[in-house]
Coordinates of C-alpha atoms in Angstrom, one line a residue:
X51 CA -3.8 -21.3 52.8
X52 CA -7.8 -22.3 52.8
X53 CA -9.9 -21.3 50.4
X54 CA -12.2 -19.2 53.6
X55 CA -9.3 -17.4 55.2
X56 CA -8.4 -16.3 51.3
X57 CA -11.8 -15.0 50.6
X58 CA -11.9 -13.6 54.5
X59 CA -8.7 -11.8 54.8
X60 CA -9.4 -10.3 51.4
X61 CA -12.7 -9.0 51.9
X62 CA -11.0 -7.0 55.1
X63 CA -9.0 -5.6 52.4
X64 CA -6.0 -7.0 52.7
X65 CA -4.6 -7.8 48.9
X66 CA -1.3 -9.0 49.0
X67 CA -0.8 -13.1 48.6
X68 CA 2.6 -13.3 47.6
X69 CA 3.8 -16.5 47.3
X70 CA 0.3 -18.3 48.4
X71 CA 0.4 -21.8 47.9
X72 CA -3.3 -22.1 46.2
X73 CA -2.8 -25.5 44.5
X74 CA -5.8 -27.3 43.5
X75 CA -8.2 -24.6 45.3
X76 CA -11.5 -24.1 44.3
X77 CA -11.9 -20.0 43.4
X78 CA -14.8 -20.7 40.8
X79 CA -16.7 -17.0 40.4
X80 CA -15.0 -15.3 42.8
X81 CA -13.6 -11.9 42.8
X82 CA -10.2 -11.5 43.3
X83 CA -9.7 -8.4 41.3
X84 CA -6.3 -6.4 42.1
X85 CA -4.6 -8.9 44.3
X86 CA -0.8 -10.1 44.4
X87 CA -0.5 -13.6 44.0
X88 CA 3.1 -13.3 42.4
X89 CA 5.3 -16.0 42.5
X90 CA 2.1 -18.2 44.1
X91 CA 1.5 -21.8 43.3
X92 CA -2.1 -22.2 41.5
X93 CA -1.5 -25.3 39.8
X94 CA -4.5 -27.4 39.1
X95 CA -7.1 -24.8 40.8
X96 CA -10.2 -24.1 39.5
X97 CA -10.4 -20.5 38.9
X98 CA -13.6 -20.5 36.2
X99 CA -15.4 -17.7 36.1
X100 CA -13.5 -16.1 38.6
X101 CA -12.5 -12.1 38.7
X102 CA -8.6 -11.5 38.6
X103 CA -8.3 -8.1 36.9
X104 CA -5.9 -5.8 37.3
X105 CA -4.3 -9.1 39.7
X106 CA -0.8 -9.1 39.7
X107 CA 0.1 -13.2 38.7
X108 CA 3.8 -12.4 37.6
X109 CA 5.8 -15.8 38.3
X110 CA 2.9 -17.4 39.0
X111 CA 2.3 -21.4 38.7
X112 CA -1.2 -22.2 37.1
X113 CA -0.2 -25.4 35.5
X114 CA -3.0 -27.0 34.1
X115 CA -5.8 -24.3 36.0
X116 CA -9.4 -23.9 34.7
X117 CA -9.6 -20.0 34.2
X118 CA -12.0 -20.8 31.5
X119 CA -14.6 -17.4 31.1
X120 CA -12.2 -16.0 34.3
X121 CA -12.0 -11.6 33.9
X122 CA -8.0 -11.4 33.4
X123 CA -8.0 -8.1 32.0
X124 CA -4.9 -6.1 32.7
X125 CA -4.1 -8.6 34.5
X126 CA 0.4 -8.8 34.8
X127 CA 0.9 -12.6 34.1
X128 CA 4.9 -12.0 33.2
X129 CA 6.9 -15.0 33.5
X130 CA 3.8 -16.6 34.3
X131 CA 3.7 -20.8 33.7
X132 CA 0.0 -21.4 32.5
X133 CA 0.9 -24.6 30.3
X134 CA -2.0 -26.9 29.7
X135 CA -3.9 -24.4 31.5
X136 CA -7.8 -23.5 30.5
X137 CA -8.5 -20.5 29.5
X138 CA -11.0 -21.5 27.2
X139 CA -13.3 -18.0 26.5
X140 CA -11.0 -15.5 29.2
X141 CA -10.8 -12.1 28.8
X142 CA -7.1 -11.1 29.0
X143 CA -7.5 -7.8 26.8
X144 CA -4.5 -5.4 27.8
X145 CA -3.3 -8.1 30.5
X146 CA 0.5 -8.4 30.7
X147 CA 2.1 -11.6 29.4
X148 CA 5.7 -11.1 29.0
X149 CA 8.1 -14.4 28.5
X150 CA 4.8 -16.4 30.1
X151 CA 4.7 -19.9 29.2
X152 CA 1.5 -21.0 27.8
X153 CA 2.4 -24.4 26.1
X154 CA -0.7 -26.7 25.2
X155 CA -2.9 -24.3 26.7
X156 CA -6.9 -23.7 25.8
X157 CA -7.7 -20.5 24.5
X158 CA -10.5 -20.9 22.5
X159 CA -12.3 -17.6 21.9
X160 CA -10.0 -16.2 24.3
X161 CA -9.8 -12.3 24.4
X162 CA -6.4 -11.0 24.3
X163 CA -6.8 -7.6 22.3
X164 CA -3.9 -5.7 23.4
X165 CA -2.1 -8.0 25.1
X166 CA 1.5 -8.1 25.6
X167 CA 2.6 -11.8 24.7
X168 CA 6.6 -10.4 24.3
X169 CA 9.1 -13.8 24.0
X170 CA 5.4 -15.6 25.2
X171 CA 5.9 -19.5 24.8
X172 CA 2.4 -20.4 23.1
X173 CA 3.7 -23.9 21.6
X174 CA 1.0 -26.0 20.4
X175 CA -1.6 -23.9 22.1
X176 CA -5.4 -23.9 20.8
X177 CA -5.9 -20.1 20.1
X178 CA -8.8 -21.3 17.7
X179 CA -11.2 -18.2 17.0
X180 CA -9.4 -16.1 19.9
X181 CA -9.2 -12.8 19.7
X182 CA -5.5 -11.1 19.5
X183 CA -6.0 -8.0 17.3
X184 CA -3.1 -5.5 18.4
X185 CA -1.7 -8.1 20.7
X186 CA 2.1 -7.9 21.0
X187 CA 3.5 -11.4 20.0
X188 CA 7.1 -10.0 18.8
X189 CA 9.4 -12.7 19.7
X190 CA 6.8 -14.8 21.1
X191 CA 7.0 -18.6 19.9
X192 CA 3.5 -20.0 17.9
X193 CA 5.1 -22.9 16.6
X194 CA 2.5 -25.8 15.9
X195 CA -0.2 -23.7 17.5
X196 CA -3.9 -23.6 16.3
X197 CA -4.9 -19.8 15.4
X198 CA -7.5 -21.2 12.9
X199 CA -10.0 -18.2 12.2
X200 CA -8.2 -16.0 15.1
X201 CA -8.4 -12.3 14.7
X202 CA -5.0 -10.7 15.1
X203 CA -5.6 -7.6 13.3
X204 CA -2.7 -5.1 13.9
X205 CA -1.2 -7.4 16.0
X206 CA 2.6 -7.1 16.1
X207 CA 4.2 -10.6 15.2
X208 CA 7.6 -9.3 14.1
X209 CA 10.1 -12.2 14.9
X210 CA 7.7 -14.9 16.5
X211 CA 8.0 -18.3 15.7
X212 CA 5.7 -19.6 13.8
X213 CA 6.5 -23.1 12.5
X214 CA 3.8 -25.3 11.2
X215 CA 1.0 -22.9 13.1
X216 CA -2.1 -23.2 11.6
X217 CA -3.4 -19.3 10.7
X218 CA -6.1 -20.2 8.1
X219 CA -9.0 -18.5 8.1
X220 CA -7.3 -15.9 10.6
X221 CA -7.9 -12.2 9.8
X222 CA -4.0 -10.6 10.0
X223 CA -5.4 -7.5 8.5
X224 CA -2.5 -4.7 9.2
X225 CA -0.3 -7.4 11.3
X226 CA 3.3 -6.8 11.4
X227 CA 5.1 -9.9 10.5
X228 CA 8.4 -8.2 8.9
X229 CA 11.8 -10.7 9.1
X230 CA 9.5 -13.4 10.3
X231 CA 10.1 -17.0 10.0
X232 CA 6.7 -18.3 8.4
X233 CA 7.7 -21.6 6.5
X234 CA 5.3 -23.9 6.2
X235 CA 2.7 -21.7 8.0
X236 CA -0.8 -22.5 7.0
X237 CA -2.6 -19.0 5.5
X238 CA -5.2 -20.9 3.7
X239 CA -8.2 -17.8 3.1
X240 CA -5.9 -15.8 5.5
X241 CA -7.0 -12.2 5.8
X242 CA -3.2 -10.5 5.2
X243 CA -4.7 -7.4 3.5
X244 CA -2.5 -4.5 4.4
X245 CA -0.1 -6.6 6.2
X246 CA 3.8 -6.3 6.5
X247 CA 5.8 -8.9 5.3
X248 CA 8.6 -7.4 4.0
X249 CA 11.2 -9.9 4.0
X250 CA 9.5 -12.7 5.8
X251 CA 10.5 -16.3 4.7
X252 CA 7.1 -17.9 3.9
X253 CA 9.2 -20.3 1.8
X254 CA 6.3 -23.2 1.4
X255 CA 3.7 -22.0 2.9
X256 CA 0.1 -22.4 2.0
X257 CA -1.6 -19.0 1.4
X258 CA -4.2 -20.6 -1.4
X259 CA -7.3 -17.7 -1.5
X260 CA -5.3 -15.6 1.0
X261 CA -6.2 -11.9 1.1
X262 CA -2.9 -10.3 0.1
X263 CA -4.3 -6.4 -1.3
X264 CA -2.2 -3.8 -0.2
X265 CA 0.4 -6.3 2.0
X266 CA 4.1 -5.6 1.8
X267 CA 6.0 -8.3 0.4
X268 CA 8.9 -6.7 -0.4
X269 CA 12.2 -8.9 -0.2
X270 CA 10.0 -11.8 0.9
X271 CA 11.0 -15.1 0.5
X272 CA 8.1 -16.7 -1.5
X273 CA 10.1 -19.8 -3.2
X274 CA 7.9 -23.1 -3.1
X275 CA 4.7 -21.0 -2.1
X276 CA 1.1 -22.0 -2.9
X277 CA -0.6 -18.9 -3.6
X278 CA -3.3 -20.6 -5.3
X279 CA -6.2 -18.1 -6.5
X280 CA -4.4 -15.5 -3.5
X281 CA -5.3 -11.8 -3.9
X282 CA -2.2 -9.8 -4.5
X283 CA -3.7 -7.1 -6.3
X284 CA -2.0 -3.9 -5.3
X285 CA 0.5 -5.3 -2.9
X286 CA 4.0 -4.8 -3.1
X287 CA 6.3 -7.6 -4.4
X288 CA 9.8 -5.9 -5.5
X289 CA 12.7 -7.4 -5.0
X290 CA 10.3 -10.8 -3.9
X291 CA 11.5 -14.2 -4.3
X292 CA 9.1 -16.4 -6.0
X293 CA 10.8 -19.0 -7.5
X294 CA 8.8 -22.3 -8.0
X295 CA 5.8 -20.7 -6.3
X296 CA 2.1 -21.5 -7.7
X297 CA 0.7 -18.3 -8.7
X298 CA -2.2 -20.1 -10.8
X299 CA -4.9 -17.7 -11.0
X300 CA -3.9 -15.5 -8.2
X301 CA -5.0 -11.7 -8.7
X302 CA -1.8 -9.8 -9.3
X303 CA -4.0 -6.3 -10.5
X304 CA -2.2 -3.0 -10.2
X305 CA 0.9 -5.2 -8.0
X306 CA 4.4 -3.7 -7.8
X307 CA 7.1 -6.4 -8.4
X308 CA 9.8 -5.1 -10.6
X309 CA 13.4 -7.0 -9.5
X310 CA 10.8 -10.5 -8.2
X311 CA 12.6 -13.7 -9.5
X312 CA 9.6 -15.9 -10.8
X313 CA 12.1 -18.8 -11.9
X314 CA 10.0 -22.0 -12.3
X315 CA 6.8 -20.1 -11.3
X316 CA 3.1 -21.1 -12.3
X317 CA 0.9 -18.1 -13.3
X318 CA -1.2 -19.7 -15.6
X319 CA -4.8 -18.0 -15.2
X320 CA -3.3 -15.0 -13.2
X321 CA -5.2 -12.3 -13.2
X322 CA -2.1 -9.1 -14.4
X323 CA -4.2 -5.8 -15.5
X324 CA -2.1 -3.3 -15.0
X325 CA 0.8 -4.8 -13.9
X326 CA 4.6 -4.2 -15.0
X327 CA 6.2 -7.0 -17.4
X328 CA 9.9 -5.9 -17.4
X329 CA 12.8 -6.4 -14.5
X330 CA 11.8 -9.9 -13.5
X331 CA 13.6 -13.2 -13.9
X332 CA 11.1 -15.6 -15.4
X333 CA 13.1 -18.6 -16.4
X334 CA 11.3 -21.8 -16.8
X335 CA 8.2 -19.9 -15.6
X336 CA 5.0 -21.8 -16.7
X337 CA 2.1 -19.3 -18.0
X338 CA -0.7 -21.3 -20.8
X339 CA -2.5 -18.1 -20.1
X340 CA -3.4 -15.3 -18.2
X341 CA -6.1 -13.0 -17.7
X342 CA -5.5 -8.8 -18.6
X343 CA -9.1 -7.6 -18.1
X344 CA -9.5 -4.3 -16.0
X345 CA -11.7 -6.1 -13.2
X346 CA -10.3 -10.0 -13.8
X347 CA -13.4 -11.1 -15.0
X348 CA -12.1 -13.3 -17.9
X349 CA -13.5 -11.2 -20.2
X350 CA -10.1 -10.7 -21.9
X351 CA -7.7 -13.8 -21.7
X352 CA -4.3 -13.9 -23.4
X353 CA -3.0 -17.1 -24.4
X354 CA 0.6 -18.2 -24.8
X355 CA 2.5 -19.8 -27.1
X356 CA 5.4 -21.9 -26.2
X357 CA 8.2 -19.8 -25.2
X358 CA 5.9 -16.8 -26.0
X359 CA 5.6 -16.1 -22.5
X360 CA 8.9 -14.8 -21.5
X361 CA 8.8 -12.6 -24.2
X362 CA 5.2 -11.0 -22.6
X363 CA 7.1 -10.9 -18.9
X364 CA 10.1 -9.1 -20.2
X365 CA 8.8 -5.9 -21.9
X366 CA 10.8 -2.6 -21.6
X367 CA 7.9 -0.1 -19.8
X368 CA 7.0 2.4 -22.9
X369 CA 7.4 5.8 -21.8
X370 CA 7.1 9.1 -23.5
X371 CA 10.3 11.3 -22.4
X372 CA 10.1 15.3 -23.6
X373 CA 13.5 16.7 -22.9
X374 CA 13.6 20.7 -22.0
X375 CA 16.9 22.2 -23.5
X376 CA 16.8 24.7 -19.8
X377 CA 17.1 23.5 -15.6
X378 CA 13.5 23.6 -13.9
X379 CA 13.6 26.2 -11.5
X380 CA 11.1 26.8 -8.4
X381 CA 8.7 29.0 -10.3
X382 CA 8.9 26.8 -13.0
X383 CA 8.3 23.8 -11.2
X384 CA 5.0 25.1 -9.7
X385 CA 3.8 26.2 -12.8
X386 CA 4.3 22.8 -14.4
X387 CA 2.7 20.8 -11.5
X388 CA 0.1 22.8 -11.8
X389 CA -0.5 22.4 -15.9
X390 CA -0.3 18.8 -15.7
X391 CA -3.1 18.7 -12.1
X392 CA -4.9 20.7 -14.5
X393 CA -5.2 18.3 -17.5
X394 CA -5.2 15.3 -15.2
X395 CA -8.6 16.8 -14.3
X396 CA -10.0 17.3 -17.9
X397 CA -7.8 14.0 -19.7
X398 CA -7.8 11.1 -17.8
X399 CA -5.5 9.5 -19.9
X400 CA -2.5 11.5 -17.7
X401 CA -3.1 10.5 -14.5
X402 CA 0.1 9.7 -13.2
X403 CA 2.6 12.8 -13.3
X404 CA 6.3 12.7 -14.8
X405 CA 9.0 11.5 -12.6
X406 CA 11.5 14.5 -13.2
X407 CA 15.3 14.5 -13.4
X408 CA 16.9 17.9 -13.8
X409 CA 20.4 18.5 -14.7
X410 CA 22.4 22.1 -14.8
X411 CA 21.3 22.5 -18.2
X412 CA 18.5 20.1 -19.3
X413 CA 15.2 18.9 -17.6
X414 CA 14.4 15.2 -18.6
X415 CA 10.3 14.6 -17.9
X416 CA 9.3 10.9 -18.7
X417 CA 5.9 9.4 -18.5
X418 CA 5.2 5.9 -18.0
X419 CA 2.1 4.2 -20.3
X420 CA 0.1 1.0 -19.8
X421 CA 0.7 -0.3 -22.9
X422 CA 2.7 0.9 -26.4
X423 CA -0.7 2.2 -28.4
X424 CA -0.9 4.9 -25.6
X425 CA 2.4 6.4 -26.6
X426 CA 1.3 8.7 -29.7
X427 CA -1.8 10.4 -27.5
X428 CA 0.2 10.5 -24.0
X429 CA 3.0 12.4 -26.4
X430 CA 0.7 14.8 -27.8
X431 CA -1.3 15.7 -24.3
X432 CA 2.1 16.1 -22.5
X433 CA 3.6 18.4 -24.5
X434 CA 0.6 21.3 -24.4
X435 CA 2.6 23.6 -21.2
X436 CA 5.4 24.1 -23.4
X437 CA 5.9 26.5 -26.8
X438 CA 6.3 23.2 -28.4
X439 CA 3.5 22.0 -28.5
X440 CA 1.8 23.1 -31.8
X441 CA 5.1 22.0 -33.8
X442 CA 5.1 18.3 -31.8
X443 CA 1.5 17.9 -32.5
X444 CA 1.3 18.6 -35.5
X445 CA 4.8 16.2 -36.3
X446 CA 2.9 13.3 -34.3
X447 CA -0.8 13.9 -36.5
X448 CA 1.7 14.0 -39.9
X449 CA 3.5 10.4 -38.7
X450 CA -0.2 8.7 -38.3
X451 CA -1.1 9.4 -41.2
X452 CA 1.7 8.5 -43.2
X453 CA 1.7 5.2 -41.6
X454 CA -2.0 5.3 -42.5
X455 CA -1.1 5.7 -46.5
X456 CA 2.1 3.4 -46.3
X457 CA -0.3 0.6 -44.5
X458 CA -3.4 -0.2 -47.3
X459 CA 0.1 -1.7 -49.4
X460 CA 2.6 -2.8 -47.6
X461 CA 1.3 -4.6 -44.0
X462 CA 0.0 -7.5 -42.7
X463 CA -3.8 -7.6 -41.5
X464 CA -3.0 -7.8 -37.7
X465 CA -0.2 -4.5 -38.3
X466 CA -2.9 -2.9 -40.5
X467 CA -5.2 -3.3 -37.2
X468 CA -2.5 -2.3 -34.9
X469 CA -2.6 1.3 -37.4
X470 CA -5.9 1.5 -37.2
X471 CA -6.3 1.4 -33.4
X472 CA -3.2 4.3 -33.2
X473 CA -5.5 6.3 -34.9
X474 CA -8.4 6.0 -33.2
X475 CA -6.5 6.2 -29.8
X476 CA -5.4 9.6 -31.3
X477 CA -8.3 10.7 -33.0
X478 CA -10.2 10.4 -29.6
X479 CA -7.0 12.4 -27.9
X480 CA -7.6 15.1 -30.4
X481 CA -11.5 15.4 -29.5
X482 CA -10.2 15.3 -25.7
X483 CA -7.5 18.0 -26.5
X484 CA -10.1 20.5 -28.3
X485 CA -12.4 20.0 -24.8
X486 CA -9.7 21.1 -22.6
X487 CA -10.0 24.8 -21.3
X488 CA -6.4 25.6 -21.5
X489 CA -7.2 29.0 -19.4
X490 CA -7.8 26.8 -17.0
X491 CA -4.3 24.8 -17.4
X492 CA -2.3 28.3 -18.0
X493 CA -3.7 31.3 -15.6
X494 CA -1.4 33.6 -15.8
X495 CA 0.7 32.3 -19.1
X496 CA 0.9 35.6 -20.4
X497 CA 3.8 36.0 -18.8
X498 CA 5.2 32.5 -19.3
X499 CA 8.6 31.6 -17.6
X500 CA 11.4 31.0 -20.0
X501 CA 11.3 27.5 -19.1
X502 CA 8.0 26.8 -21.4
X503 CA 9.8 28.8 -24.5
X504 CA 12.6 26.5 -24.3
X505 CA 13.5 23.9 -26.8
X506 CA 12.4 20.4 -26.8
X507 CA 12.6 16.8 -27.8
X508 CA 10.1 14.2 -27.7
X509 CA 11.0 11.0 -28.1
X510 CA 8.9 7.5 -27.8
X511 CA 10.5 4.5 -26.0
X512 CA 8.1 1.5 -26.9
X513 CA 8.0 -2.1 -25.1
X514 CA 11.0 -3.7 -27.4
X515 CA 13.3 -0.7 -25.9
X516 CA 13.3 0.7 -29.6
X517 CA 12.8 4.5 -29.9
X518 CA 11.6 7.2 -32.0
X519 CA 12.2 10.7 -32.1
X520 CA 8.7 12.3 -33.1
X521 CA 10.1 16.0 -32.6
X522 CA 13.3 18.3 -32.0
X523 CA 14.1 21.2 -31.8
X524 CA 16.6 22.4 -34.1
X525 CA 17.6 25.1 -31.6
X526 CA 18.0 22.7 -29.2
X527 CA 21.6 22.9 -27.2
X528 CA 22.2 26.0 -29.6
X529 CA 20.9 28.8 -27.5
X530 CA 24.4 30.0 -26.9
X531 CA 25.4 29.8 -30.5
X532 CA 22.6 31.5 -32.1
X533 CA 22.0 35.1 -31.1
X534 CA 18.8 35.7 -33.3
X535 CA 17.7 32.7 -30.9
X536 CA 19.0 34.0 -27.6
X537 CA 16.8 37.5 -28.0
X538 CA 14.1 35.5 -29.7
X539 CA 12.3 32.9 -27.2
X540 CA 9.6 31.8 -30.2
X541 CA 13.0 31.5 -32.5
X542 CA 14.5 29.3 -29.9
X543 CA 11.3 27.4 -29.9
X544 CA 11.1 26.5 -33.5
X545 CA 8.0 28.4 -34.5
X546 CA 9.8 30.4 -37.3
X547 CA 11.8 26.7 -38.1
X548 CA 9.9 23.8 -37.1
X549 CA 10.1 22.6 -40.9
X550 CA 13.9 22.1 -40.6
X551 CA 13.4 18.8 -38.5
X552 CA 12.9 16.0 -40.7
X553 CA 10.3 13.9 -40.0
X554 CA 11.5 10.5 -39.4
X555 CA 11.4 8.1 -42.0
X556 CA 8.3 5.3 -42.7
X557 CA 10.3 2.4 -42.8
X558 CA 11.5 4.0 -39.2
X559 CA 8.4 4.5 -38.2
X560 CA 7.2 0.6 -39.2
X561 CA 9.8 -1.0 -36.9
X562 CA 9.3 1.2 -34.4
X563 CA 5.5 0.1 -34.4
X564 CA 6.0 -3.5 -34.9
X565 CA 8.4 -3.3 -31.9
X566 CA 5.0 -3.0 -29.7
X567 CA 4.2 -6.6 -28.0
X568 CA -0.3 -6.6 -29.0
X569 CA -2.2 -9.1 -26.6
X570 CA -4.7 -11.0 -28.6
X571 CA -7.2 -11.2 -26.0
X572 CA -10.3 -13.6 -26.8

């Protein structure tokens, strides 16, 4: 068909062109917008500039067309064979691109926002800059393609193909690219912030300075990466595989990765504030040093002896567990949740709450700390809902300072400074406790549910898995065996027998302290 009856018969209104044989027409600016040109043969036409929207160019041939700056926008292109094509600065936002063939094309700057690129073939195409955020490439092959600084944020990529593609500088903010094949995939400075990856094999890929915070790892395959100086703070890593990958000075802040095997990893200069030591497999893992300060500013940086590290990425997490000698009940429960939103709000020191396991007779609550020196003052806050509280305290206040006296004699000067910082941790708990309104934390305690008046036992788990018992009950698991006790809630509390439990011995006491790993920062 000529190029005059095309533009003739559709300005009459007619728009179906099924089939048209179009090959190397010129159609530069016009508008075509609407028409059916399935199954036509555009190959080699110049269709720059030109208005297709809303077209309908399923099965159609536009091998090697300019549609450079052409309007594609919902435009159906399914099954469509654009390969070497031009579509250098097109807007295809929204436009239909199921299984269409794009191999080698120019798409520099294109627009495809939205677009549905399902089982697409995009092999070694130049999507340079383009824009693909919450395109739909699931399935779609990528391999060897350019997507240098290309936008695909909340794009779905879930099973493309992306061998060898080049993605640095992209921003996959919030893209999914769960069970995707990604080795050898260039995310140099990659925006991945908020990104799933959960078990994706990014085995050797490059992600030095990627933007990791807040992406889902989880179950990823890591082995071999370069993650170089990456951002991982927050991000989730459990159950991650990073053997052999280069962690050096990549920001691990506040990131989850209990179960991650970091077998021949590098994390020397790794930024790890607030970040869990224990449940990983760090064999022949290199670490000279690493950094623990709250922001990763350097201004606290651990160093390692040989063999010193494994010791600092295996630590049991310390954890204060209080055991309640009765089964948590509904009104209980309430009650509780709200004590401990109350003190959260007045002691920032508790801001996480218990996880809770209850049992038909006993309710376990356990409280996780950063670090081993927080386990005397994270005892003696989390014990105020219960009856117990005074008797615990005062067990915990009597144990400091017997260490205190046992330390001028008989430790070493960085133990004696370990003591002294316990007791300023607790002194500062004590000022915290005597500005708490407990009104506030206890309403309507008057009342209090049996639950509180039950008997407890406090015991401190520290980082070496060693534990000390700083107070119990010695009605506990006797309720049924003491009647004074069973008509007497205070009784069964130990107010009228808190004496009769020993406090534990010094030389208890000493290990159990020595057990905590210190970081010598400097």
């Amino acid at each position: 068909m000529e190029v005059e009856e095309l533009l003739k018969r559709y300005a009459a209104g007619e728009r179906e062109f099924t089939g048209v044989n179009l090959c190397e027409a010129n159609l530069s600016r016009v508008n075509l917008s609407g028409a059916n040109f399935s199954q036509a043969n555009m190959s080699i036409a110049n269709l720059s500039g030109a208005n297709l929207s809303g077209a309908n160019l399923s099965g159609t041939k536009l091998n090697v067309t300019r549609l450079s700056g052409a309007n594609l926008s919902k435009a159906k292109l399914n099954g469509a064979i654009l390969n070497v094509a031009n579509l250098v600065r097109a807007n295809l936002s929204d436009a239909e691109l199921i299984q269409a063939s794009l191999i080698r094309a120019e798409l520099i700057r294109a627009e495809l926002s939205r677009a549905n690129l399902i089982e697409a073939n995009l092999n070694a195409a130049d999507l340079r800059e383009s824009k693909l955020r919450q395109a739909n490439l699931s399935g779609a092959n990528l391999s060897e393609a350019d997507l240098r600084g290309a936008s695909l944020a909340g794009a779905n990529l879930e099973q493309a193909k992306l061998n060898q593609t080049d993605l640095s500088g992209a921003d996959l903010s919030g893209a999914n690219l769960s069970n995707t094949e990604l080795r050898h995939v260039n995310f140099n400075r990659a925006n991945l912030s908020g990104a799933d990856l959960s078990g994706a094999n990014l085995r050797w890929a490059a992600l030095s300075g990627a933007n990791l915070q807040w992406a889902n790892l989880s179950d990823a395959k890591l082995s071999g990466a370069n993650l170089i100086g990456a951002d991982l703070s927050n991000s989730n890593l459990l159950n991650a595989s990073l053997v052999h990958a280069d962690l050096t000075q990549a920001n691990l802040i506040r990131a989850e990765w209990v179960g991650a095997d970091l077998s021949g990893a590098t994390l020397t200069g790794a930024k790890l504030y607030g970040v869990s030591r224990f449940g990983l497999k760090t064999d022949a893992m290199i670490c000279e040093w690493v950094d623990v300060s709250p922001h990763g500013d350097h201004t606290q940086l651990h160093r390692f002896e040989p063999e010193d590290s494994k010791k600092f990425f295996n630590q049991t997490p310390p954890t204060v567990r209080i055991v309640i000698d009765a089964p948590l009940d509904q009104e209980a429960n309430f009650a509780l949740a709200n004590a401990y939103y109350q003190i959260a709000l007045q002691y920032a020191g508790l801001s996480q709450p218990p996880s809770i396991t209850v049992g038909y007779r006993r309710t376990v609550l356990t409280f996780r700390v950063d670090n081993d020196e927080q386990l005397f003052p994270t005892a003696y806050i989390a014990i105020l809902p219960f009856e117990n509280a005074a008797a615990t305290q005062r067990n915990i206040i009597t144990l400091i300072k017997q260490i205190r006296a046992h330390a001028t004699s008989h430790l070493s000067i960085p133990e004696l400074r370990r003591i002294q910082q316990l007791s300023t941790a607790l002194s500062q708990t004590l000022n915290q406790v005597n500005a708490i309104e407990l009104s506030k934390i206890f309403p309507a305690m008057e009342r209090r549910a049996s639950f509180f008046n039950a008997p407890t036992h406090t015991i401190l788990l520290n980082s070496s898995d060693q534990s000390l018992s700083v107070y119990h009950d010695p009605s506990f698991g006797k309720r049924f065996m003491n009647s004074a006790s069973a008509t007497n809630p205070k009784m069964s509390a130990g107010q009228g027998n808190s004496q009769l439990f020993a406090i534990p011995p010094i030389n208890v006491v000493v290990d159990f302290i020595r057990g905590f790993y210190s970081i010598d920062v400097q």
